[in-house]
PDB file of C-alpha atoms in Angstrom:
ATOM      1  CA  PRO A1355     171.005 176.214 153.757  1.00  0.00           C
ATOM      2  CA  TRP A1356     173.966 178.430 153.912  1.00  0.00           C
ATOM      3  CA  THR A1357     174.616 181.148 156.576  1.00  0.00           C
ATOM      4  CA  LEU A1358     175.993 184.392 155.399  1.00  0.00           C
ATOM      5  CA  THR A1359     177.825 186.493 157.910  1.00  0.00           C
ATOM      6  CA  VAL A1360     178.737 190.210 156.900  1.00  0.00           C
ATOM      7  CA  GLY A1361     181.154 192.188 159.175  1.00  0.00           C
ATOM      8  CA  ILE A1362     180.655 196.050 159.035  1.00  0.00           C
ATOM      9  CA  GLN A1363     182.857 198.449 160.829  1.00  0.00           C
ATOM     10  CA  ASP A1364     182.971 202.342 161.132  1.00  0.00           C
ATOM     11  CA  GLU A1365     186.060 203.624 159.545  1.00  0.00           C
ATOM     12  CA  GLY A1366     186.444 207.241 160.359  1.00  0.00           C
ATOM     13  CA  GLY A1367     182.632 207.875 159.895  1.00  0.00           C
ATOM     14  CA  ALA A1368     182.281 205.692 156.990  1.00  0.00           C
ATOM     15  CA  LEU A1369     180.917 202.211 157.183  1.00  0.00           C
ATOM     16  CA  GLY A1370     183.252 199.677 155.647  1.00  0.00           C
ATOM     17  CA  LEU A1371     183.019 195.976 154.757  1.00  0.00           C
ATOM     18  CA  LYS A1372     185.368 194.170 157.137  1.00  0.00           C
ATOM     19  CA  ARG A1373     184.468 190.530 156.353  1.00  0.00           C
ATOM     20  CA  VAL A1374     182.216 188.006 154.620  1.00  0.00           C
ATOM     21  CA  THR A1375     181.931 184.429 155.580  1.00  0.00           C
ATOM     22  CA  TYR A1376     179.584 181.568 154.224  1.00  0.00           C
ATOM     23  CA  GLN A1377     178.875 178.551 156.372  1.00  0.00           C
ATOM     24  CA  ASP A1378     177.140 175.417 155.312  1.00  0.00           C
ATOM     25  CA  LYS A1379     174.513 173.562 157.187  1.00  0.00           C
ATOM     26  CA  ASN A1380     177.307 171.789 159.322  1.00  0.00           C
ATOM     27  CA  GLY A1381     178.871 175.302 160.273  1.00  0.00           C
ATOM     28  CA  THR A1382     181.854 174.673 157.842  1.00  0.00           C
ATOM     29  CA  PRO A1383     183.084 177.914 156.294  1.00  0.00           C
ATOM     30  CA  ALA A1384     183.658 178.144 152.634  1.00  0.00           C
ATOM     31  CA  SER A1385     187.441 178.868 151.860  1.00  0.00           C
ATOM     32  CA  GLY A1386     189.432 180.277 149.089  1.00  0.00           C
ATOM     33  CA  PRO A1387     189.609 183.805 147.433  1.00  0.00           C
ATOM     34  CA  ASN A1388     186.233 183.226 145.634  1.00  0.00           C
ATOM     35  CA  ALA A1389     184.383 181.724 148.547  1.00  0.00           C
ATOM     36  CA  MET A1390     180.653 181.535 148.073  1.00  0.00           C
ATOM     37  CA  ALA A1391     177.488 179.612 148.860  1.00  0.00           C
ATOM     38  CA  GLU A1392     177.436 176.651 146.616  1.00  0.00           C
ATOM     39  CA  PHE A1393     174.196 174.650 145.947  1.00  0.00           C
ATOM     40  CA  THR A1394     174.397 171.328 144.203  1.00  0.00           C
ATOM     41  CA  ASN A1395     171.340 170.049 142.273  1.00  0.00           C
ATOM     42  CA  SER A1396     170.766 166.653 140.691  1.00  0.00           C
ATOM     43  CA  TYR A1397     168.280 165.542 137.953  1.00  0.00           C
ATOM     44  CA  GLN A1398     167.038 161.981 137.565  1.00  0.00           C
ATOM     45  CA  VAL A1399     164.724 160.369 135.189  1.00  0.00           C
ATOM     46  CA  THR A1400     162.591 157.190 135.484  1.00  0.00           C
ATOM     47  CA  ASP A1401     163.751 154.216 133.353  1.00  0.00           C
ATOM     48  CA  ILE A1402     161.585 152.649 130.689  1.00  0.00           C
ATOM     49  CA  THR A1403     161.371 149.130 129.377  1.00  0.00           C
ATOM     50  CA  TYR A1404     160.455 147.694 125.866  1.00  0.00           C
ATOM     51  CA  VAL A1405     159.767 144.270 124.757  1.00  0.00           C
ATOM     52  CA  PRO A1406     160.538 143.494 120.969  1.00  0.00           C
ATOM     53  CA  LYS A1407     157.845 141.679 119.090  1.00  0.00           C
ATOM     54  CA  VAL A1408     158.303 138.704 116.651  1.00  0.00           C
ATOM     55  CA  THR A1409     155.724 137.454 114.177  1.00  0.00           C
ATOM     56  CA  LYS A1410     155.854 134.004 112.424  1.00  0.00           C
ATOM     57  CA  VAL A1411     153.968 133.459 109.257  1.00  0.00           C
ATOM     58  CA  MET A1412     153.736 129.979 107.416  1.00  0.00           C
ATOM     59  CA  THR A1413     152.987 129.195 103.887  1.00  0.00           C
ATOM     60  CA  GLY A1414     152.981 126.063 101.725  1.00  0.00           C
ATOM     61  CA  ASP A1415     151.919 122.467 102.058  1.00  0.00           C
ATOM     62  CA  PRO A1416     149.992 121.188 105.067  1.00  0.00           C
ATOM     63  CA  ARG A1417     152.513 120.262 107.747  1.00  0.00           C
ATOM     64  CA  PRO A1418     152.663 117.015 109.764  1.00  0.00           C
ATOM     65  CA  GLY A1419     152.557 118.475 113.162  1.00  0.00           C
ATOM     66  CA  GLU A1420     153.435 121.489 115.305  1.00  0.00           C
ATOM     67  CA  LYS A1421     156.706 123.253 114.717  1.00  0.00           C
ATOM     68  CA  THR A1422     158.711 125.619 117.053  1.00  0.00           C
ATOM     69  CA  PHE A1423     160.731 128.563 115.408  1.00  0.00           C
ATOM     70  CA  ARG A1424     163.524 130.385 117.322  1.00  0.00           C
ATOM     71  CA  PHE A1425     164.789 133.870 117.161  1.00  0.00           C
ATOM     72  CA  THR A1426     167.830 135.953 118.589  1.00  0.00           C
ATOM     73  CA  ILE A1427     168.352 139.626 119.278  1.00  0.00           C
ATOM     74  CA  GLU A1428     171.652 141.430 119.362  1.00  0.00           C
ATOM     75  CA  GLN A1429     172.613 144.969 120.445  1.00  0.00           C
ATOM     76  CA  GLY A1430     173.290 147.341 117.790  1.00  0.00           C
ATOM     77  CA  SER A1431     174.024 151.091 118.409  1.00  0.00           C
ATOM     78  CA  ASN A1432     174.018 151.905 122.128  1.00  0.00           C
ATOM     79  CA  PRO A1433     174.788 155.550 122.770  1.00  0.00           C
ATOM     80  CA  GLY A1434     176.072 156.205 126.368  1.00  0.00           C
ATOM     81  CA  ASN A1435     175.444 152.417 127.179  1.00  0.00           C
ATOM     82  CA  GLY A1436     171.941 153.613 127.881  1.00  0.00           C
ATOM     83  CA  ALA A1437     170.263 150.347 126.778  1.00  0.00           C
ATOM     84  CA  VAL A1438     170.522 147.047 128.608  1.00  0.00           C
ATOM     85  CA  LEU A1439     169.152 143.976 126.908  1.00  0.00           C
ATOM     86  CA  GLY A1440     167.132 141.508 129.084  1.00  0.00           C
ATOM     87  CA  THR A1441     168.716 138.282 130.237  1.00  0.00           C
ATOM     88  CA  ASP A1442     166.591 136.249 127.738  1.00  0.00           C
ATOM     89  CA  LYS A1443     168.078 137.129 124.303  1.00  0.00           C
ATOM     90  CA  GLU A1444     166.153 134.258 122.621  1.00  0.00           C
ATOM     91  CA  ALA A1445     162.380 134.077 121.801  1.00  0.00           C
ATOM     92  CA  ALA A1446     160.384 131.134 120.192  1.00  0.00           C
ATOM     93  CA  ILE A1447     157.008 130.687 118.568  1.00  0.00           C
ATOM     94  CA  THR A1448     155.311 127.229 118.263  1.00  0.00           C
ATOM     95  CA  LEU A1449     152.727 126.753 115.575  1.00  0.00           C
ATOM     96  CA  GLY A1450     150.079 124.054 115.654  1.00  0.00           C
ATOM     97  CA  LYS A1451     149.659 121.745 112.651  1.00  0.00           C
ATOM     98  CA  GLU A1452     146.686 124.057 111.424  1.00  0.00           C
ATOM     99  CA  GLU A1453     148.090 127.438 112.515  1.00  0.00           C
ATOM    100  CA  THR A1454     149.592 129.763 109.960  1.00  0.00           C
ATOM    101  CA  THR A1455     150.822 132.842 112.164  1.00  0.00           C
ATOM    102  CA  ASP A1456     151.400 133.994 115.716  1.00  0.00           C
ATOM    103  CA  THR A1457     153.181 136.854 117.560  1.00  0.00           C
ATOM    104  CA  VAL A1458     155.131 137.061 120.763  1.00  0.00           C
ATOM    105  CA  PRO A1459     154.288 138.843 122.808  1.00  0.00           C
ATOM    106  CA  ILE A1460     150.771 139.494 122.017  1.00  0.00           C
ATOM    107  CA  GLY A1461     150.758 142.594 124.355  1.00  0.00           C
ATOM    108  CA  ASP A1462     153.234 145.091 125.412  1.00  0.00           C
ATOM    109  CA  THR A1463     154.759 142.569 127.931  1.00  0.00           C
ATOM    110  CA  ALA A1464     155.112 138.845 127.838  1.00  0.00           C
ATOM    111  CA  ALA A1465     152.222 136.952 129.313  1.00  0.00           C
ATOM    112  CA  ALA A1466     152.392 133.598 131.089  1.00  0.00           C
ATOM    113  CA  GLY A1467     153.364 130.884 128.612  1.00  0.00           C
ATOM    114  CA  GLU A1468     154.804 133.293 126.031  1.00  0.00           C
ATOM    115  CA  ASP A1469     158.395 132.561 125.266  1.00  0.00           C
ATOM    116  CA  ALA A1470     159.396 136.378 124.339  1.00  0.00           C
ATOM    117  CA  PHE A1471     162.510 138.269 124.412  1.00  0.00           C
ATOM    118  CA  GLY A1472     163.407 139.768 127.721  1.00  0.00           C
ATOM    119  CA  ALA A1473     162.526 143.416 128.284  1.00  0.00           C
ATOM    120  CA  ILE A1474     165.206 145.944 127.168  1.00  0.00           C
ATOM    121  CA  THR A1475     165.802 148.608 129.897  1.00  0.00           C
ATOM    122  CA  PHE A1476     166.724 152.098 128.781  1.00  0.00           C
ATOM    123  CA  THR A1477     168.366 154.492 131.290  1.00  0.00           C
ATOM    124  CA  LYS A1478     169.082 157.406 128.879  1.00  0.00           C
ATOM    125  CA  THR A1479     167.634 159.195 125.987  1.00  0.00           C
ATOM    126  CA  GLY A1480     168.843 158.411 122.623  1.00  0.00           C
ATOM    127  CA  THR A1481     168.128 156.362 119.363  1.00  0.00           C
ATOM    128  CA  TYR A1482     168.992 152.686 119.742  1.00  0.00           C
ATOM    129  CA  THR A1483     169.165 149.789 117.307  1.00  0.00           C
ATOM    130  CA  PHE A1484     168.992 146.082 117.663  1.00  0.00           C
ATOM    131  CA  THR A1485     169.238 143.015 115.239  1.00  0.00           C
ATOM    132  CA  ILE A1486     166.694 140.329 115.180  1.00  0.00           C
ATOM    133  CA  ARG A1487     167.247 137.050 113.378  1.00  0.00           C
ATOM    134  CA  GLU A1488     165.639 133.692 112.999  1.00  0.00           C
ATOM    135  CA  THR A1489     167.475 130.512 113.768  1.00  0.00           C
ATOM    136  CA  LYS A1490     167.959 128.351 110.801  1.00  0.00           C
ATOM    137  CA  GLU A1491     167.571 124.815 112.094  1.00  0.00           C
ATOM    138  CA  GLY A1492     167.622 123.091 108.725  1.00  0.00           C
ATOM    139  CA  GLU A1493     164.725 120.647 109.150  1.00  0.00           C
ATOM    140  CA  LEU A1494     163.595 118.881 106.011  1.00  0.00           C
ATOM    141  CA  GLY A1495     160.665 120.534 104.088  1.00  0.00           C
ATOM    142  CA  TYR A1496     161.048 123.863 105.813  1.00  0.00           C
ATOM    143  CA  SER A1497     162.507 127.094 104.259  1.00  0.00           C
ATOM    144  CA  TYR A1498     163.804 129.646 106.554  1.00  0.00           C
ATOM    145  CA  ASP A1499     163.581 133.513 106.517  1.00  0.00           C
ATOM    146  CA  GLU A1500     167.379 134.383 106.832  1.00  0.00           C
ATOM    147  CA  VAL A1501     167.141 138.311 106.211  1.00  0.00           C
ATOM    148  CA  PRO A1502     167.581 139.904 109.592  1.00  0.00           C
ATOM    149  CA  TRP A1503     165.476 142.892 110.948  1.00  0.00           C
ATOM    150  CA  THR A1504     166.710 145.967 112.462  1.00  0.00           C
ATOM    151  CA  LEU A1505     164.751 147.348 115.427  1.00  0.00           C
ATOM    152  CA  THR A1506     165.126 151.149 116.094  1.00  0.00           C
ATOM    153  CA  VAL A1507     163.833 152.472 119.391  1.00  0.00           C
ATOM    154  CA  LYS A1508     163.845 156.303 120.037  1.00  0.00           C
ATOM    155  CA  VAL A1509     163.753 157.213 123.746  1.00  0.00           C
ATOM    156  CA  GLU A1510     162.903 160.814 125.002  1.00  0.00           C
ATOM    157  CA  ASP A1511     162.569 162.589 128.213  1.00  0.00           C
ATOM    158  CA  VAL A1512     158.957 163.429 128.826  1.00  0.00           C
ATOM    159  CA  ASN A1513     158.218 165.205 132.091  1.00  0.00           C
ATOM    160  CA  SER A1514     161.260 163.396 133.922  1.00  0.00           C
ATOM    161  CA  LYS A1515     160.153 160.099 132.578  1.00  0.00           C
ATOM    162  CA  LEU A1516     162.035 158.287 129.891  1.00  0.00           C
ATOM    163  CA  THR A1517     159.404 157.417 127.058  1.00  0.00           C
ATOM    164  CA  VAL A1518     159.618 155.190 123.934  1.00  0.00           C
ATOM    165  CA  THR A1519     158.399 157.879 121.433  1.00  0.00           C
ATOM    166  CA  ASP A1520     159.019 155.757 118.277  1.00  0.00           C
ATOM    167  CA  HIS A1521     159.917 152.050 117.437  1.00  0.00           C
ATOM    168  CA  THR A1522     160.247 150.692 113.975  1.00  0.00           C
ATOM    169  CA  TYR A1523     161.314 147.304 112.312  1.00  0.00           C
ATOM    170  CA  THR A1524     163.062 147.594 109.028  1.00  0.00           C
ATOM    171  CA  ARG A1525     164.965 145.390 106.566  1.00  0.00           C
ATOM    172  CA  ALA A1526     165.799 145.593 102.870  1.00  0.00           C
ATOM    173  CA  GLY A1527     162.839 147.372 101.333  1.00  0.00           C
ATOM    174  CA  GLU A1528     160.476 146.576 104.233  1.00  0.00           C
ATOM    175  CA  THR A1529     159.138 148.698 107.205  1.00  0.00           C
ATOM    176  CA  ASP A1530     156.927 147.318 110.062  1.00  0.00           C
ATOM    177  CA  PRO A1531     155.852 149.458 112.912  1.00  0.00           C
ATOM    178  CA  THR A1532     154.642 146.629 114.951  1.00  0.00           C
ATOM    179  CA  SER A1533     157.105 143.568 114.780  1.00  0.00           C
ATOM    180  CA  ALA A1534     159.775 141.642 113.006  1.00  0.00           C
ATOM    181  CA  THR A1535     157.919 139.320 110.685  1.00  0.00           C
ATOM    182  CA  PHE A1536     159.570 136.147 109.392  1.00  0.00           C
ATOM    183  CA  THR A1537     157.816 134.118 106.806  1.00  0.00           C
ATOM    184  CA  ASN A1538     158.726 130.395 106.338  1.00  0.00           C
ATOM    185  CA  GLY A1539     157.386 127.902 103.886  1.00  0.00           C
ATOM    186  CA  TYR A1540     156.925 124.064 103.952  1.00  0.00           C
ATOM    187  CA  GLU A1541     157.008 121.849 101.007  1.00  0.00           C
ATOM    188  CA  THR A1542     156.804 118.106 100.729  1.00  0.00           C
ATOM    189  CA  THR A1543     158.806 116.355  98.088  1.00  0.00           C
ATOM    190  CA  ASP A1544     157.381 113.993  95.489  1.00  0.00           C
ATOM    191  CA  SER A1545     157.547 110.316  96.203  1.00  0.00           C
ATOM    192  CA  VAL A1546     159.843 107.842  94.622  1.00  0.00           C
ATOM    193  CA  PRO A1547     158.434 106.587  91.262  1.00  0.00           C
ATOM    194  CA  PHE A1548     156.746 103.244  91.606  1.00  0.00           C
ATOM    195  CA  THR A1549     155.617 100.874  88.894  1.00  0.00           C
ATOM    196  CA  PRO A1550     152.932  98.504  89.846  1.00  0.00           C
ATOM    197  CA  GLU A1551     153.516  94.785  88.989  1.00  0.00           C
ATOM    198  CA  VAL A1552     150.826  92.286  87.849  1.00  0.00           C
ATOM    199  CA  LEU A1553     150.873  88.533  87.799  1.00  0.00           C
ATOM    200  CA  LYS A1554     148.374  86.737  85.633  1.00  0.00           C
ATOM    201  CA  ARG A1555     147.485  83.096  86.578  1.00  0.00           C
ATOM    202  CA  ILE A1556     145.349  80.883  84.266  1.00  0.00           C
ATOM    203  CA  THR A1557     143.442  77.943  85.738  1.00  0.00           C
ATOM    204  CA  GLY A1558     141.187  75.178  84.190  1.00  0.00           C
ATOM    205  CA  GLU A1559     141.388  72.930  81.112  1.00  0.00           C
ATOM    206  CA  ALA A1560     144.158  73.156  78.495  1.00  0.00           C
ATOM    207  CA  ARG A1561     143.428  76.040  76.134  1.00  0.00           C
ATOM    208  CA  PRO A1562     143.657  75.531  72.185  1.00  0.00           C
TER     209      PRO A1562
END
């Protein structure tokens, strides 16, 4: 609180203002020609986190065994440096021989055993973008989905708490509100042509 002290004196039968002083809580008077009681307020919001999702879909021939697919994420637009990527900027999905699809994380946060992206922390309102790519490993028989996705996250202040009000995954002609979906194929090649050989043996007496 501030203490306002007003000095009044009688000047020939008329009350006059002699002095006005403002003192802060420590007793320090405000100085200067425009001295006044100054109050400083601060406003803080609660940070929010968001974990990007990735989905893998497999098509094509039966596969010989399980296969791990890897993905990366990069920062795009970052107004006011209000978004901080998690330390884990790589994610991975392992599909068993008979599995055709999987998503990480399944929930809003990574569960035990899920190799998901690290959580993105937002400290300011704004619209942020991120680029998600599949890592092309060049393994024989597999085709890779090389078109990246753009993740757009909108963060707003809702009752002093930062809130992700919208998140969308887009790429050329595609929009997915849930995750970045990469589709891979597996195709076996035809075997080398093989011509069977036959050997005929004749036994017994002399033939005519």
